[in-house]
Each structure stands twice: as structure tokens, then as C-alpha cells.
Amino acid sequence: MLLVGEAQALAEFHGGVFVPTMGALHSGHEALIRRARALAGARPVVVSIFVNPTQFNEKRDFEHYPRTLEADAAICERAGADAVFTPTVDVMYPPGETIPVPPLPAAATEPGLEDAHRPGHFAGVCQVCHRLFELVRPARAVFGEKDWQQLTVVRAMAREQRLGVEIMPHETIREPDGLAMSSRNRLLAPNHRRTATALHRALREACAHERPAEAEQAGRRVLLVNRIAPEYFAVRCADTLMPLSAKAGPARVLVAARIGDVRLIDNLPWPRPAPLAKAG
Ligand code: AMP
């Protein structure tokens, strides 16, 4: 496996399967890389590690974002990556050059979700993904369902801009207690780590209700009991992220909340019958 800092050195890895990340890798990222490996066959698998300043709206969040390059490289190697692209800010955004922000798909600014709380975030996400696709030139890229709105926005951007890259979703990988794995989990104090499991419980509770309003209320109640005031807890169309209409297809229930200082997000397909309790 090769560590690549310069875009020119990526030429031999074009046309493969790509996994963009911000590092501080965990088993969720590892699953994405293994999926990329399985999809790629003999073609190359490229992972990028870049903490993108343009998608952070709080300087403190950017500065505190965990950086663990050595451990990350070991995970990429064992999951089967051929190259790890670790560009500097100057490689991504060369001084004197303007790296464009592509037109934002409608799902990026759907009211009541990420944009309401992180204005400009998806402009940064689209900019960095567009730039990475240009440098890595993958045939496919794997994105996690954990960041559902990001997945739908990037998929829409790739389609609308005809970027020639197929966006492949990967299911969310969770801790045994249900908490979605996230690089930010390691920033949680132990009591907050326990509280954070309520996010998944609230989503599951919402999935037991057939009407959106009841589902949202039921989920919010679980959060309230755990003293969590969510930024949003909403049932939406899975593809457009708009509130559900009568003819809506698949739906998703999504949550964002601050637990202590740490902002976490999660989501589930909605509704979904609760699994049957084990007999005995
Ligand atoms: P990040 O480095 O957190 O920006 O994430 C890089 C990629 O990994 C994104 O496509 C995320 O959706 C995905 N990802 C992060 N956490 C998980 C998880 N727990 N399960 C599956 N995919 C994840």
C-alpha cells in the first residue's frame, strides 16, 4: 500500500473504487474500505484522509477533530486499500487557484435539517468531493448511510453534474449498544457516551410508529427523558429529504443532537417493525 501526498502520484490508481474520509478511522470506515475492495476486483482501491476546513462551520470543531494518521494507515492496509491519499490543504486548494463550489443539489438546503444548523456545510462537502473525484478519478465511491443527507447530496451532485462516478451506499456500523460509530465518539466524556445511546433508542422508537407526527413525538420523548434537546428529529423522504407527502416512497428518520460539546447524527430507515423478542 502506498501513501500518496501529491495528486500526480495518483495517476496509476485512476478508475478504481474510492473511499473519502476525514481520518480517525474506526470499524465503520474499515467496512467501507472492505466493501470497496470487494467491488474493485483487480481495479485499485483508494482511501483519502483529509480534514476539510471548508466544511467546518466552527473553528474549534475543526481544530479538535481527532487526527490519528499512523493508526489510520494500518486500518487501510489491513482492509485492502492500494493507496491512501493524504493531501495537504495546499494540494487540495492551491494558493492562487479557485476551486469551485459546484451548484448545490436541493437536498442540501432542505429546511429543518443540517443546513439549518451548519450553514455552508454542504457547500464545503460538495466542493471537497468534487475536487477529490477530479484528482482520484474513481469509477465508484463508497459512502456511509450514517451521514444520510451527505450520501443523498453527493449522489445527487454526481448525477446532476454528470461526474461519471457511481455512489455506492454502505449501511451504518454500530457499537454493540447501538451507538453509530463516529470519529467524534472518542471526544465524548464517559457519562455522555452513555447518554449518547439514547439517539439510537429514539430512532428505533420512532420506527415503531406508522404516522410521521407520532413517530417524531415518540422519538423526541425518548430524547427528553435523557435530557437531550435535538437540533432536529424528523421523518423525511429518503431521497429528497422533504417532509413526507402522500405518495412518498422510502422514508428515513434522522436525528442530530449535541451531547455535551459533541455533535452527533444518526438515522434509520422508517418505519420498520421492531425485531421479535428472542424466545426463552
Ligand atoms: P468521515 O470520515 O466521518 O467524514 O466519514 C467518511 C465516510 O465514512 C463517510 O461516507 C461516512 O458516512 C462513513 N462512515 C462514518 N461512520 C460510519 C459508520 N458508523 N458506519 C458506516 N459508515 C460510516
Short mmCIF file of C-alpha atoms and ligand atoms in Angstrom, two decimals:
data_model
loop_
_atom_site.label_atom_id
_atom_site.label_comp_id
_atom_site.label_asym_id
_atom_site.label_seq_id
_atom_site.Cartn_x
_atom_site.Cartn_y
_atom_site.Cartn_z
CA MET A 1 0.00 0.00 0.00
CA LEU A 2 1.23 3.45 -0.97
CA LEU A 3 0.86 6.72 0.98
CA VAL A 4 0.33 9.45 -1.61
CA GLY A 5 0.61 13.17 -0.89
CA GLU A 6 0.76 14.58 -4.41
CA ALA A 7 -2.08 14.40 -6.93
CA GLN A 8 0.29 13.39 -9.80
CA ALA A 9 1.19 10.16 -7.98
CA LEU A 10 -2.47 9.11 -8.14
CA ALA A 11 -2.38 8.50 -11.91
CA GLU A 12 -1.79 4.75 -11.57
CA PHE A 13 -4.83 4.46 -9.27
CA HIS A 14 -7.44 6.07 -11.54
CA GLY A 15 -10.62 4.14 -12.44
CA GLY A 16 -10.97 2.25 -9.19
CA VAL A 17 -13.15 2.41 -6.08
CA PHE A 18 -12.72 5.35 -3.74
CA VAL A 19 -13.47 5.87 -0.02
CA PRO A 20 -13.21 9.52 1.05
CA THR A 21 -12.72 10.08 4.81
CA MET A 22 -11.51 12.63 7.33
CA GLY A 23 -9.43 10.03 9.17
CA ALA A 24 -9.64 8.92 12.82
CA LEU A 25 -10.77 5.68 11.22
CA HIS A 26 -12.92 3.11 13.02
CA SER A 27 -14.69 -0.13 12.11
CA GLY A 28 -17.32 1.81 10.12
CA HIS A 29 -14.68 3.19 7.78
CA GLU A 30 -12.98 -0.20 7.68
CA ALA A 31 -16.23 -1.79 6.49
CA LEU A 32 -16.45 0.79 3.68
CA ILE A 33 -12.89 0.03 2.58
CA ARG A 34 -13.57 -3.73 2.63
CA ARG A 35 -16.70 -3.12 0.53
CA ALA A 36 -14.60 -1.05 -1.88
CA ARG A 37 -12.08 -3.90 -2.07
CA ALA A 38 -14.83 -6.40 -2.88
CA LEU A 39 -16.32 -4.10 -5.54
CA ALA A 40 -13.00 -3.24 -7.13
CA GLY A 41 -11.83 -6.70 -8.18
CA ALA A 42 -8.49 -6.12 -9.87
CA ARG A 43 -9.00 -2.35 -10.02
CA PRO A 44 -7.42 -0.10 -7.39
CA VAL A 45 -8.92 0.94 -4.05
CA VAL A 46 -8.04 4.47 -2.91
CA VAL A 47 -8.82 5.91 0.53
CA SER A 48 -8.41 9.64 1.15
CA ILE A 49 -7.75 11.17 4.56
CA PHE A 50 -8.30 14.91 4.60
CA VAL A 51 -9.85 17.03 7.35
CA ASN A 52 -11.52 19.52 5.03
CA PRO A 53 -11.54 23.04 6.51
CA THR A 54 -14.25 24.32 4.13
CA GLN A 55 -16.97 22.05 5.56
CA PHE A 56 -16.49 23.04 9.21
CA ASN A 57 -18.52 25.96 10.47
CA GLU A 58 -16.83 26.04 13.89
CA LYS A 59 -13.09 26.64 14.06
CA ARG A 60 -12.96 24.81 17.40
CA ASP A 61 -14.58 21.70 15.90
CA PHE A 62 -12.01 21.69 13.07
CA GLU A 63 -9.09 22.13 15.47
CA HIS A 64 -10.32 19.41 17.85
CA TYR A 65 -11.14 16.91 15.11
CA PRO A 66 -9.11 13.78 16.00
CA ARG A 67 -6.06 13.10 13.82
CA THR A 68 -4.53 9.60 14.02
CA LEU A 69 -2.70 9.06 10.73
CA GLU A 70 -0.45 6.16 11.77
CA ALA A 71 -3.30 4.02 13.12
CA ASP A 72 -5.43 5.02 10.09
CA ALA A 73 -2.79 3.78 7.65
CA ALA A 74 -2.70 0.40 9.43
CA ILE A 75 -6.51 0.07 9.10
CA CYS A 76 -6.39 0.96 5.38
CA GLU A 77 -3.64 -1.60 4.81
CA ARG A 78 -5.45 -4.47 6.54
CA ALA A 79 -8.77 -3.61 4.82
CA GLY A 80 -7.12 -3.91 1.41
CA ALA A 81 -6.53 -0.34 0.20
CA ASP A 82 -3.93 0.10 -2.54
CA ALA A 83 -3.30 3.78 -1.90
CA VAL A 84 -4.03 6.31 0.85
CA PHE A 85 -4.21 9.88 -0.41
CA THR A 86 -3.28 12.34 2.37
CA PRO A 87 -3.18 15.73 0.67
CA THR A 88 -2.27 18.99 2.38
CA VAL A 89 -4.64 21.96 2.20
CA ASP A 90 -2.36 23.45 -0.49
CA VAL A 91 -2.68 20.33 -2.67
CA MET A 92 -6.47 20.43 -2.38
CA TYR A 93 -6.84 24.20 -2.63
CA PRO A 94 -3.67 25.52 -4.34
CA PRO A 95 -2.96 29.12 -3.37
CA GLY A 96 -3.94 31.44 -6.20
CA GLU A 97 -6.32 28.89 -7.74
CA THR A 98 -10.08 29.00 -7.20
CA ILE A 99 -11.54 25.57 -6.56
CA PRO A 100 -15.21 25.95 -7.49
CA VAL A 101 -18.16 25.08 -5.29
CA PRO A 102 -20.48 23.10 -7.60
CA PRO A 103 -24.20 24.00 -7.70
CA LEU A 104 -25.83 22.54 -4.59
CA PRO A 105 -28.47 19.83 -5.07
CA ALA A 106 -31.83 20.72 -3.50
CA ALA A 107 -31.42 18.08 -0.76
CA ALA A 108 -28.51 20.12 0.68
CA THR A 109 -30.67 23.02 1.77
CA GLU A 110 -33.87 21.22 2.73
CA PRO A 111 -35.21 23.25 5.70
CA GLY A 112 -35.02 21.80 9.21
CA LEU A 113 -32.03 19.50 8.68
CA GLU A 114 -28.22 20.02 8.54
CA ASP A 115 -28.25 23.35 6.69
CA ALA A 116 -30.35 24.96 9.43
CA HIS A 117 -27.64 24.17 11.98
CA ARG A 118 -24.48 24.03 9.86
CA PRO A 119 -24.98 26.68 7.17
CA GLY A 120 -22.46 26.27 4.38
CA HIS A 121 -21.52 22.74 5.46
CA PHE A 122 -22.74 21.06 2.26
CA ALA A 123 -21.12 23.69 0.06
CA GLY A 124 -17.83 22.56 1.65
CA VAL A 125 -18.74 18.87 1.31
CA CYS A 126 -19.65 19.25 -2.39
CA GLN A 127 -16.52 21.29 -3.04
CA VAL A 128 -14.19 18.74 -1.44
CA CYS A 129 -15.91 15.70 -3.00
CA HIS A 130 -15.90 17.32 -6.46
CA ARG A 131 -12.20 18.14 -6.05
CA LEU A 132 -11.34 14.66 -4.74
CA PHE A 133 -13.23 12.98 -7.60
CA GLU A 134 -11.27 15.16 -10.04
CA LEU A 135 -7.93 14.12 -8.52
CA VAL A 136 -8.68 10.44 -7.78
CA ARG A 137 -10.91 9.84 -10.86
CA PRO A 138 -12.74 6.83 -9.44
CA ALA A 139 -15.38 4.77 -11.26
CA ARG A 140 -17.21 4.29 -7.96
CA ALA A 141 -17.13 5.81 -4.47
CA VAL A 142 -18.46 4.26 -1.24
CA PHE A 143 -20.31 6.49 1.25
CA GLY A 144 -21.81 5.54 4.63
CA GLU A 145 -25.53 5.73 5.36
CA LYS A 146 -24.58 7.14 8.77
CA ASP A 147 -24.34 10.54 7.08
CA TRP A 148 -27.62 10.08 5.20
CA GLN A 149 -28.08 13.65 4.00
CA GLN A 150 -24.45 13.75 2.82
CA LEU A 151 -24.96 10.50 0.90
CA THR A 152 -28.07 11.85 -0.86
CA VAL A 153 -26.45 15.22 -1.60
CA VAL A 154 -23.27 13.70 -3.07
CA ARG A 155 -25.29 11.17 -5.07
CA ALA A 156 -27.46 13.98 -6.47
CA MET A 157 -24.39 16.10 -7.25
CA ALA A 158 -22.72 13.21 -9.11
CA ARG A 159 -25.91 12.66 -11.12
CA GLU A 160 -26.71 16.34 -11.82
CA GLN A 161 -23.10 17.26 -12.71
CA ARG A 162 -22.57 14.04 -14.68
CA LEU A 163 -19.36 13.35 -12.79
CA GLY A 164 -19.13 9.78 -14.07
CA VAL A 165 -18.76 8.30 -10.59
CA GLU A 166 -21.26 5.84 -9.16
CA ILE A 167 -22.08 6.47 -5.48
CA MET A 168 -22.42 3.21 -3.53
CA PRO A 169 -24.10 3.33 -0.09
CA HIS A 170 -22.92 1.26 2.87
CA GLU A 171 -25.04 0.51 5.95
CA THR A 172 -24.20 2.11 9.30
CA ILE A 173 -21.85 0.19 11.57
CA ARG A 174 -22.77 0.42 15.26
CA GLU A 175 -21.28 -0.25 18.66
CA PRO A 176 -22.84 -3.23 20.49
CA ASP A 177 -25.11 -0.81 22.41
CA GLY A 178 -26.44 0.70 19.18
CA LEU A 179 -24.45 3.95 19.06
CA ALA A 180 -23.42 4.65 15.46
CA MET A 181 -19.64 4.57 15.19
CA SER A 182 -18.19 8.04 14.65
CA SER A 183 -14.76 9.62 14.86
CA ARG A 184 -16.35 12.12 17.26
CA ASN A 185 -17.39 9.39 19.76
CA ARG A 186 -13.88 9.39 21.18
CA LEU A 187 -14.43 13.02 22.24
CA LEU A 188 -17.38 12.04 24.50
CA ALA A 189 -16.91 12.07 28.28
CA PRO A 190 -17.88 8.68 29.82
CA ASN A 191 -21.29 9.90 31.13
CA HIS A 192 -22.04 11.50 27.75
CA ARG A 193 -21.01 8.30 26.00
CA ARG A 194 -23.76 6.51 27.97
CA THR A 195 -26.31 9.25 27.22
CA ALA A 196 -25.48 9.08 23.50
CA THR A 197 -27.05 5.61 23.20
CA ALA A 198 -30.45 7.35 23.55
CA LEU A 199 -30.13 8.59 19.94
CA HIS A 200 -30.39 5.08 18.56
CA ARG A 201 -33.14 4.16 21.03
CA ALA A 202 -35.14 7.25 19.97
CA LEU A 203 -34.79 6.34 16.29
CA ARG A 204 -35.92 2.79 16.98
CA GLU A 205 -38.88 4.02 18.99
CA ALA A 206 -39.88 6.24 16.06
CA CYS A 207 -39.73 3.22 13.76
CA ALA A 208 -42.44 1.53 15.79
CA HIS A 209 -44.98 4.24 14.80
CA GLU A 210 -46.70 4.33 11.43
CA ARG A 211 -47.53 8.06 11.22
CA PRO A 212 -44.72 10.61 10.86
CA ALA A 213 -46.01 13.03 13.52
CA GLU A 214 -46.47 10.26 16.08
CA ALA A 215 -43.08 8.80 15.24
CA GLU A 216 -41.38 12.15 15.75
CA GLN A 217 -43.19 12.71 19.05
CA ALA A 218 -42.32 9.25 20.33
CA GLY A 219 -38.65 9.65 19.41
CA ARG A 220 -38.47 13.11 20.95
CA ARG A 221 -39.92 11.73 24.19
CA VAL A 222 -37.05 9.24 24.47
CA LEU A 223 -34.58 12.08 23.97
CA LEU A 224 -36.32 14.32 26.51
CA VAL A 225 -36.18 11.62 29.19
CA ASN A 226 -32.43 11.54 28.58
CA ARG A 227 -32.21 15.36 28.71
CA ILE A 228 -31.27 15.61 25.06
CA ALA A 229 -32.68 18.59 23.11
CA PRO A 230 -32.18 17.57 19.47
CA GLU A 231 -31.32 20.06 16.73
CA TYR A 232 -33.76 18.03 14.66
CA PHE A 233 -35.63 14.75 14.87
CA ALA A 234 -37.54 14.30 11.65
CA VAL A 235 -39.14 11.74 9.36
CA ARG A 236 -38.36 12.62 5.73
CA CYS A 237 -38.46 11.24 2.22
CA ALA A 238 -35.28 9.15 1.96
CA ASP A 239 -34.28 10.59 -1.42
CA THR A 240 -35.38 14.25 -1.48
CA LEU A 241 -35.32 14.73 2.33
CA MET A 242 -38.58 16.66 2.03
CA PRO A 243 -41.37 16.13 4.57
CA LEU A 244 -43.42 13.09 3.63
CA SER A 245 -46.23 13.52 1.15
CA ALA A 246 -48.99 11.02 0.48
CA LYS A 247 -47.15 9.46 -2.45
CA ALA A 248 -43.73 9.38 -0.81
CA GLY A 249 -41.65 6.25 -1.32
CA PRO A 250 -38.97 5.08 1.11
CA ALA A 251 -38.51 7.25 4.20
CA ARG A 252 -35.85 7.85 6.82
CA VAL A 253 -35.94 9.15 10.38
CA LEU A 254 -33.00 11.44 11.11
CA VAL A 255 -31.57 12.99 14.27
CA ALA A 256 -28.86 15.49 15.20
CA ALA A 257 -28.05 16.44 18.78
CA ARG A 258 -25.28 17.83 20.90
CA ILE A 259 -24.26 15.56 23.75
CA GLY A 260 -22.07 17.78 25.90
CA ASP A 261 -19.83 19.54 23.39
CA VAL A 262 -20.03 16.83 20.75
CA ARG A 263 -22.49 16.99 17.87
CA LEU A 264 -23.71 13.55 16.75
CA ILE A 265 -26.02 12.50 13.92
CA ASP A 266 -27.77 9.23 13.12
CA ASN A 267 -30.71 7.88 11.12
CA LEU A 268 -32.67 4.70 10.31
CA PRO A 269 -34.96 3.55 7.54
CA TRP A 270 -38.55 4.31 8.61
CA PRO A 271 -40.88 2.71 9.56
CA ARG A 272 -39.52 -0.69 10.36
CA PRO A 273 -41.17 -3.27 12.55
CA ALA A 274 -39.24 -3.90 15.75
CA PRO A 275 -37.46 -7.28 15.63
CA LEU A 276 -39.27 -10.03 17.50
CA ALA A 277 -38.03 -10.60 21.04
CA LYS A 278 -35.93 -13.75 21.36
CA ALA A 279 -37.91 -16.65 22.78
CA GLY A 280 -36.77 -18.14 26.09
P1 AMP B 1 -15.96 10.72 7.98
O1 AMP B 1 -14.51 10.42 7.99
O2 AMP B 1 -16.59 10.60 9.32
O3 AMP B 1 -16.28 12.00 7.27
O4 AMP B 1 -16.66 9.59 7.14
C1 AMP B 1 -16.12 9.06 5.97
C2 AMP B 1 -17.11 8.08 5.41
O5 AMP B 1 -17.34 7.04 6.35
C3 AMP B 1 -18.48 8.72 5.12
O6 AMP B 1 -19.00 8.16 3.92
C4 AMP B 1 -19.29 8.29 6.32
O7 AMP B 1 -20.68 8.22 6.07
C5 AMP B 1 -18.72 6.90 6.58
N1 AMP B 1 -18.97 6.50 7.95
C6 AMP B 1 -18.67 7.17 9.10
N2 AMP B 1 -19.11 6.48 10.17
C7 AMP B 1 -19.72 5.36 9.70
C8 AMP B 1 -20.39 4.26 10.32
N3 AMP B 1 -20.54 4.16 11.63
N4 AMP B 1 -20.89 3.29 9.51
C9 AMP B 1 -20.77 3.35 8.16
N5 AMP B 1 -20.14 4.37 7.53
C10 AMP B 1 -19.63 5.37 8.29
#
